[in-house]
Amino acid sequence: MDPRIVIDVLVELGQREEELADLRARIARDSRQTRDRRELSHEYEDDAREANESGQQAARDFRQHDRDLHAAETLLADKRDRLVGLSDRRQHRAITEEISALERRIEQLEVAGLTALAAAESSDAEADQARSDARRVDDEAPVVDAAAKQQSADLAVELEQEISRLTGMLPPDAGRHVQRLRQRGDRAVAWVNEGTCTGCFAQMPAQHGIAAAKGRQLVRCASCARFVVHRPWR
Ligand SMILES: [Zn+2]
């Protein structure tokens, strides 16, 4: 078999291998991106849920402080009423002390109520932000849909079949060598670039580099065992 024909077949085989490697890299990248985006979106949703829960807790705290405040104010009004016209000095002093204590308590409850209200508002704002972040991540780049995924998988199968067909066109020993390399998960064909095998970046003997570049002779890399051929001329 004319080595130039063998080389032509190997060049084509190398192209299909390159396309298949690119395709697989793209499939891996897409699925990684989809996974990363989904995780990020879930994190934002968790944040939103947490903020929502602390917002609800703060709102409950606020309502409790408000009820306590009203109770204390009612009690204070009652004590003040009892003070009117009270002549017993000991009782008067006792009630006055109770009134001071109630006034302090009311002040504390007012501060606590305002703090809870501010916490509820900031938690609500946080929850809104996290929800909109989750939506933004979901909308950002379209997730690779099932149809596109299937299309890539089909294309990979087609390329595999094409590689098998081309392998079958090679002389038996070259075909077996291609199969052995590919079974190891390696590419069987590497391009020559300025006397170097681009499969393993080993420098080849000068005459091999030239023969491979000109397509004159079937060359195998001494270092990685791949067939080394010129890139497609077309
Ligand atoms: Zn090599």
CSV table of C-alpha atoms and ligand atoms in Angstrom, one decimal:
chain,number,residue,atom,x,y,z
A,1,MET,CA,0.0,0.0,0.0
A,2,ASP,CA,1.3,3.4,-1.0
A,3,PRO,CA,2.5,5.1,2.2
A,4,ARG,CA,1.0,8.4,0.9
A,5,ILE,CA,-2.5,6.8,0.9
A,6,VAL,CA,-1.9,5.5,4.5
A,7,ILE,CA,-0.8,8.9,5.5
A,8,ASP,CA,-3.9,10.5,4.0
A,9,VAL,CA,-6.1,8.1,5.9
A,10,LEU,CA,-4.1,8.9,9.1
A,11,VAL,CA,-4.4,12.7,8.5
A,12,GLU,CA,-8.2,12.3,8.3
A,13,LEU,CA,-8.2,10.0,11.3
A,14,GLY,CA,-6.2,12.6,13.2
A,15,GLN,CA,-8.8,15.2,12.3
A,16,ARG,CA,-11.7,13.1,13.6
A,17,GLU,CA,-9.7,12.4,16.8
A,18,GLU,CA,-9.2,16.1,17.2
A,19,GLU,CA,-12.9,16.9,16.7
A,20,LEU,CA,-13.8,14.1,19.1
A,21,ALA,CA,-11.4,15.4,21.8
A,22,ASP,CA,-12.8,19.0,21.3
A,23,LEU,CA,-16.4,17.7,21.5
A,24,ARG,CA,-15.7,15.7,24.7
A,25,ALA,CA,-14.0,18.7,26.3
A,26,ARG,CA,-17.0,20.9,25.4
A,27,ILE,CA,-19.4,18.3,26.8
A,28,ALA,CA,-17.4,18.1,30.0
A,29,ARG,CA,-17.2,21.9,30.3
A,30,ASP,CA,-21.0,22.3,29.7
A,31,SER,CA,-21.9,19.8,32.3
A,32,ARG,CA,-19.5,21.4,34.8
A,33,GLN,CA,-21.0,24.8,34.1
A,34,THR,CA,-24.5,23.5,34.5
A,35,ARG,CA,-23.6,21.8,37.8
A,36,ASP,CA,-21.8,25.0,39.1
A,37,ARG,CA,-24.7,27.2,38.2
A,38,ARG,CA,-27.2,24.8,39.8
A,39,GLU,CA,-25.1,24.7,43.0
A,40,LEU,CA,-24.8,28.5,43.1
A,41,SER,CA,-28.5,28.9,42.6
A,42,HIS,CA,-29.2,26.5,45.4
A,43,GLU,CA,-26.9,28.4,47.7
A,44,TYR,CA,-28.8,31.6,47.0
A,45,GLU,CA,-32.1,29.9,47.6
A,46,ASP,CA,-30.7,28.6,51.0
A,47,ASP,CA,-29.6,32.2,51.8
A,48,ALA,CA,-33.1,33.5,50.9
A,49,ARG,CA,-34.8,30.8,53.1
A,50,GLU,CA,-32.5,31.6,56.1
A,51,ALA,CA,-33.0,35.3,55.7
A,52,ASN,CA,-36.8,34.7,55.5
A,53,GLU,CA,-36.7,32.7,58.7
A,54,SER,CA,-34.8,35.2,60.7
A,55,GLY,CA,-37.1,37.9,59.3
A,56,GLN,CA,-40.1,36.0,60.6
A,57,GLN,CA,-38.4,35.5,63.9
A,58,ALA,CA,-37.7,39.2,64.2
A,59,ALA,CA,-41.3,40.0,63.3
A,60,ARG,CA,-42.5,37.7,66.0
A,61,ASP,CA,-40.1,39.4,68.5
A,62,PHE,CA,-41.4,42.7,67.4
A,63,ARG,CA,-45.1,41.7,68.0
A,64,GLN,CA,-44.2,40.2,71.4
A,65,HIS,CA,-42.4,43.4,72.5
A,66,ASP,CA,-45.4,45.4,71.2
A,67,ARG,CA,-47.8,43.4,73.4
A,68,ASP,CA,-45.5,43.7,76.4
A,69,LEU,CA,-45.3,47.4,75.8
A,70,HIS,CA,-49.1,47.8,75.7
A,71,ALA,CA,-49.4,45.8,78.9
A,72,ALA,CA,-46.7,47.9,80.6
A,73,GLU,CA,-48.4,51.1,79.5
A,74,THR,CA,-51.8,49.9,80.8
A,75,LEU,CA,-50.2,49.0,84.1
A,76,LEU,CA,-48.4,52.4,84.3
A,77,ALA,CA,-51.7,54.3,83.7
A,78,ASP,CA,-53.3,52.2,86.4
A,79,LYS,CA,-50.5,53.0,88.9
A,80,ARG,CA,-50.7,56.7,88.1
A,81,ASP,CA,-54.4,56.6,88.7
A,82,ARG,CA,-53.9,54.9,92.1
A,83,LEU,CA,-51.3,57.6,93.0
A,84,VAL,CA,-54.0,60.4,92.7
A,85,GLY,CA,-55.3,61.4,96.1
A,86,LEU,CA,-53.2,58.8,97.9
A,87,SER,CA,-52.2,60.1,101.3
A,88,ASP,CA,-50.3,57.2,102.8
A,89,ARG,CA,-46.7,58.1,102.3
A,90,ARG,CA,-45.3,54.6,102.4
A,91,GLN,CA,-47.8,53.4,99.8
A,92,HIS,CA,-47.1,56.6,97.7
A,93,ARG,CA,-43.4,55.9,97.7
A,94,ALA,CA,-43.9,52.2,96.8
A,95,ILE,CA,-46.1,53.0,93.9
A,96,THR,CA,-43.8,55.8,92.7
A,97,GLU,CA,-41.0,53.3,92.7
A,98,GLU,CA,-43.1,50.8,90.7
A,99,ILE,CA,-43.9,53.6,88.2
A,100,SER,CA,-40.2,54.4,87.7
A,101,ALA,CA,-39.5,50.7,87.2
A,102,LEU,CA,-42.3,50.5,84.6
A,103,GLU,CA,-41.1,53.6,82.8
A,104,ARG,CA,-37.6,52.0,82.5
A,105,ARG,CA,-39.2,48.8,81.3
A,106,ILE,CA,-41.2,50.7,78.7
A,107,GLU,CA,-38.1,52.4,77.4
A,108,GLN,CA,-36.3,49.1,77.1
A,109,LEU,CA,-39.3,47.5,75.3
A,110,GLU,CA,-39.4,50.5,72.9
A,111,VAL,CA,-35.7,50.1,72.0
A,112,ALA,CA,-36.1,46.3,71.7
A,113,GLY,CA,-39.2,46.7,69.4
A,114,LEU,CA,-37.3,49.2,67.1
A,115,THR,CA,-34.3,46.8,67.0
A,116,ALA,CA,-36.5,43.9,66.1
A,117,LEU,CA,-38.3,45.9,63.4
A,118,ALA,CA,-35.0,47.0,61.9
A,119,ALA,CA,-33.8,43.3,61.9
A,120,ALA,CA,-37.0,42.2,60.2
A,121,GLU,CA,-36.6,44.8,57.5
A,122,SER,CA,-33.0,44.0,56.8
A,123,SER,CA,-33.8,40.3,56.7
A,124,ASP,CA,-36.5,40.9,54.2
A,125,ALA,CA,-34.2,42.9,52.1
A,126,GLU,CA,-31.6,40.2,52.3
A,127,ALA,CA,-34.1,37.5,51.3
A,128,ASP,CA,-35.2,39.6,48.3
A,129,GLN,CA,-31.6,40.1,47.2
A,130,ALA,CA,-30.8,36.4,47.5
A,131,ARG,CA,-34.0,35.4,45.6
A,132,SER,CA,-33.1,37.8,42.8
A,133,ASP,CA,-29.5,36.5,42.8
A,134,ALA,CA,-30.9,33.0,42.4
A,135,ARG,CA,-33.1,34.1,39.5
A,136,ARG,CA,-30.2,35.9,37.8
A,137,VAL,CA,-28.0,32.8,38.0
A,138,ASP,CA,-30.8,30.7,36.6
A,139,ASP,CA,-31.4,33.1,33.7
A,140,GLU,CA,-27.8,34.0,33.1
A,141,ALA,CA,-26.6,31.5,30.5
A,142,PRO,CA,-29.1,29.0,29.2
A,143,VAL,CA,-28.5,25.6,30.7
A,144,VAL,CA,-27.5,23.2,27.9
A,145,ASP,CA,-30.8,21.5,27.2
A,146,ALA,CA,-31.4,17.8,26.8
A,147,ALA,CA,-31.7,18.1,23.0
A,148,ALA,CA,-28.3,19.8,22.6
A,149,LYS,CA,-26.8,17.2,25.0
A,150,GLN,CA,-28.3,14.3,22.9
A,151,GLN,CA,-27.0,16.0,19.7
A,152,SER,CA,-23.4,16.1,21.1
A,153,ALA,CA,-23.6,12.5,22.2
A,154,ASP,CA,-24.8,11.5,18.8
A,155,LEU,CA,-22.0,13.4,17.1
A,156,ALA,CA,-19.5,11.7,19.4
A,157,VAL,CA,-20.9,8.3,18.3
A,158,GLU,CA,-20.6,9.3,14.7
A,159,LEU,CA,-17.0,10.4,15.1
A,160,GLU,CA,-16.2,7.1,16.8
A,161,GLN,CA,-17.7,5.2,13.9
A,162,GLU,CA,-15.8,7.3,11.4
A,163,ILE,CA,-12.6,6.6,13.3
A,164,SER,CA,-13.3,2.9,13.2
A,165,ARG,CA,-14.1,3.1,9.5
A,166,LEU,CA,-10.8,4.9,8.8
A,167,THR,CA,-8.9,2.5,11.0
A,168,GLY,CA,-10.3,-0.4,8.9
A,169,MET,CA,-8.9,1.2,5.8
A,170,LEU,CA,-5.3,1.0,7.1
A,171,PRO,CA,-2.9,-1.9,6.5
A,172,PRO,CA,-3.5,-4.5,9.3
A,173,ASP,CA,-0.4,-3.7,11.4
A,174,ALA,CA,-1.1,0.0,11.3
A,175,GLY,CA,-4.8,-0.6,12.1
A,176,ARG,CA,-3.9,-2.7,15.1
A,177,HIS,CA,-1.5,-0.1,16.4
A,178,VAL,CA,-4.2,2.6,16.1
A,179,GLN,CA,-6.6,0.3,18.0
A,180,ARG,CA,-4.1,-0.4,20.8
A,181,LEU,CA,-3.4,3.3,21.3
A,182,ARG,CA,-7.1,4.2,21.2
A,183,GLN,CA,-8.1,1.4,23.6
A,184,ARG,CA,-5.7,3.0,26.2
A,185,GLY,CA,-7.8,6.2,25.7
A,186,ASP,CA,-5.0,7.9,23.7
A,187,ARG,CA,-5.2,9.5,20.4
A,188,ALA,CA,-3.4,7.5,17.7
A,189,VAL,CA,-2.4,10.3,15.5
A,190,ALA,CA,-0.4,13.5,16.4
A,191,TRP,CA,0.5,16.4,14.2
A,192,VAL,CA,4.1,17.3,13.4
A,193,ASN,CA,5.1,20.8,14.2
A,194,GLU,CA,8.6,22.1,13.4
A,195,GLY,CA,10.1,18.6,13.9
A,196,THR,CA,8.2,18.1,17.2
A,197,CYS,CA,5.5,15.5,17.9
A,198,THR,CA,2.5,17.5,19.2
A,199,GLY,CA,1.2,14.4,21.0
A,200,CYS,CA,4.1,14.4,23.5
A,201,PHE,CA,6.2,17.4,22.5
A,202,ALA,CA,9.2,15.3,21.9
A,203,GLN,CA,11.7,16.5,19.3
A,204,MET,CA,12.0,13.9,16.6
A,205,PRO,CA,15.1,13.1,14.5
A,206,ALA,CA,15.4,15.7,11.8
A,207,GLN,CA,14.8,13.3,8.9
A,208,HIS,CA,11.6,12.0,10.6
A,209,GLY,CA,10.3,15.5,11.2
A,210,ILE,CA,10.8,16.4,7.5
A,211,ALA,CA,9.4,13.1,6.2
A,212,ALA,CA,6.3,13.6,8.4
A,213,ALA,CA,5.9,17.2,7.4
A,214,LYS,CA,6.1,16.4,3.7
A,215,GLY,CA,4.0,13.3,3.9
A,216,ARG,CA,6.7,11.2,2.4
A,217,GLN,CA,7.0,8.5,4.9
A,218,LEU,CA,5.0,6.8,7.7
A,219,VAL,CA,6.5,8.1,10.9
A,220,ARG,CA,5.9,7.0,14.5
A,221,CYS,CA,7.0,9.0,17.5
A,222,ALA,CA,9.8,7.1,19.3
A,223,SER,CA,8.6,8.7,22.6
A,224,CYS,CA,4.7,8.3,22.6
A,225,ALA,CA,4.4,5.7,19.7
A,226,ARG,CA,1.7,7.8,17.9
A,227,PHE,CA,1.7,8.1,14.2
A,228,VAL,CA,3.0,11.6,13.4
A,229,VAL,CA,1.6,13.2,10.3
A,230,HIS,CA,1.3,16.7,8.8
A,231,ARG,CA,-1.8,18.7,9.5
A,232,PRO,CA,-4.5,18.6,6.8
A,233,TRP,CA,-3.3,20.6,3.8
A,234,ARG,CA,-6.7,21.7,2.6
B,1,ZN,ZN,5.1,11.8,20.6
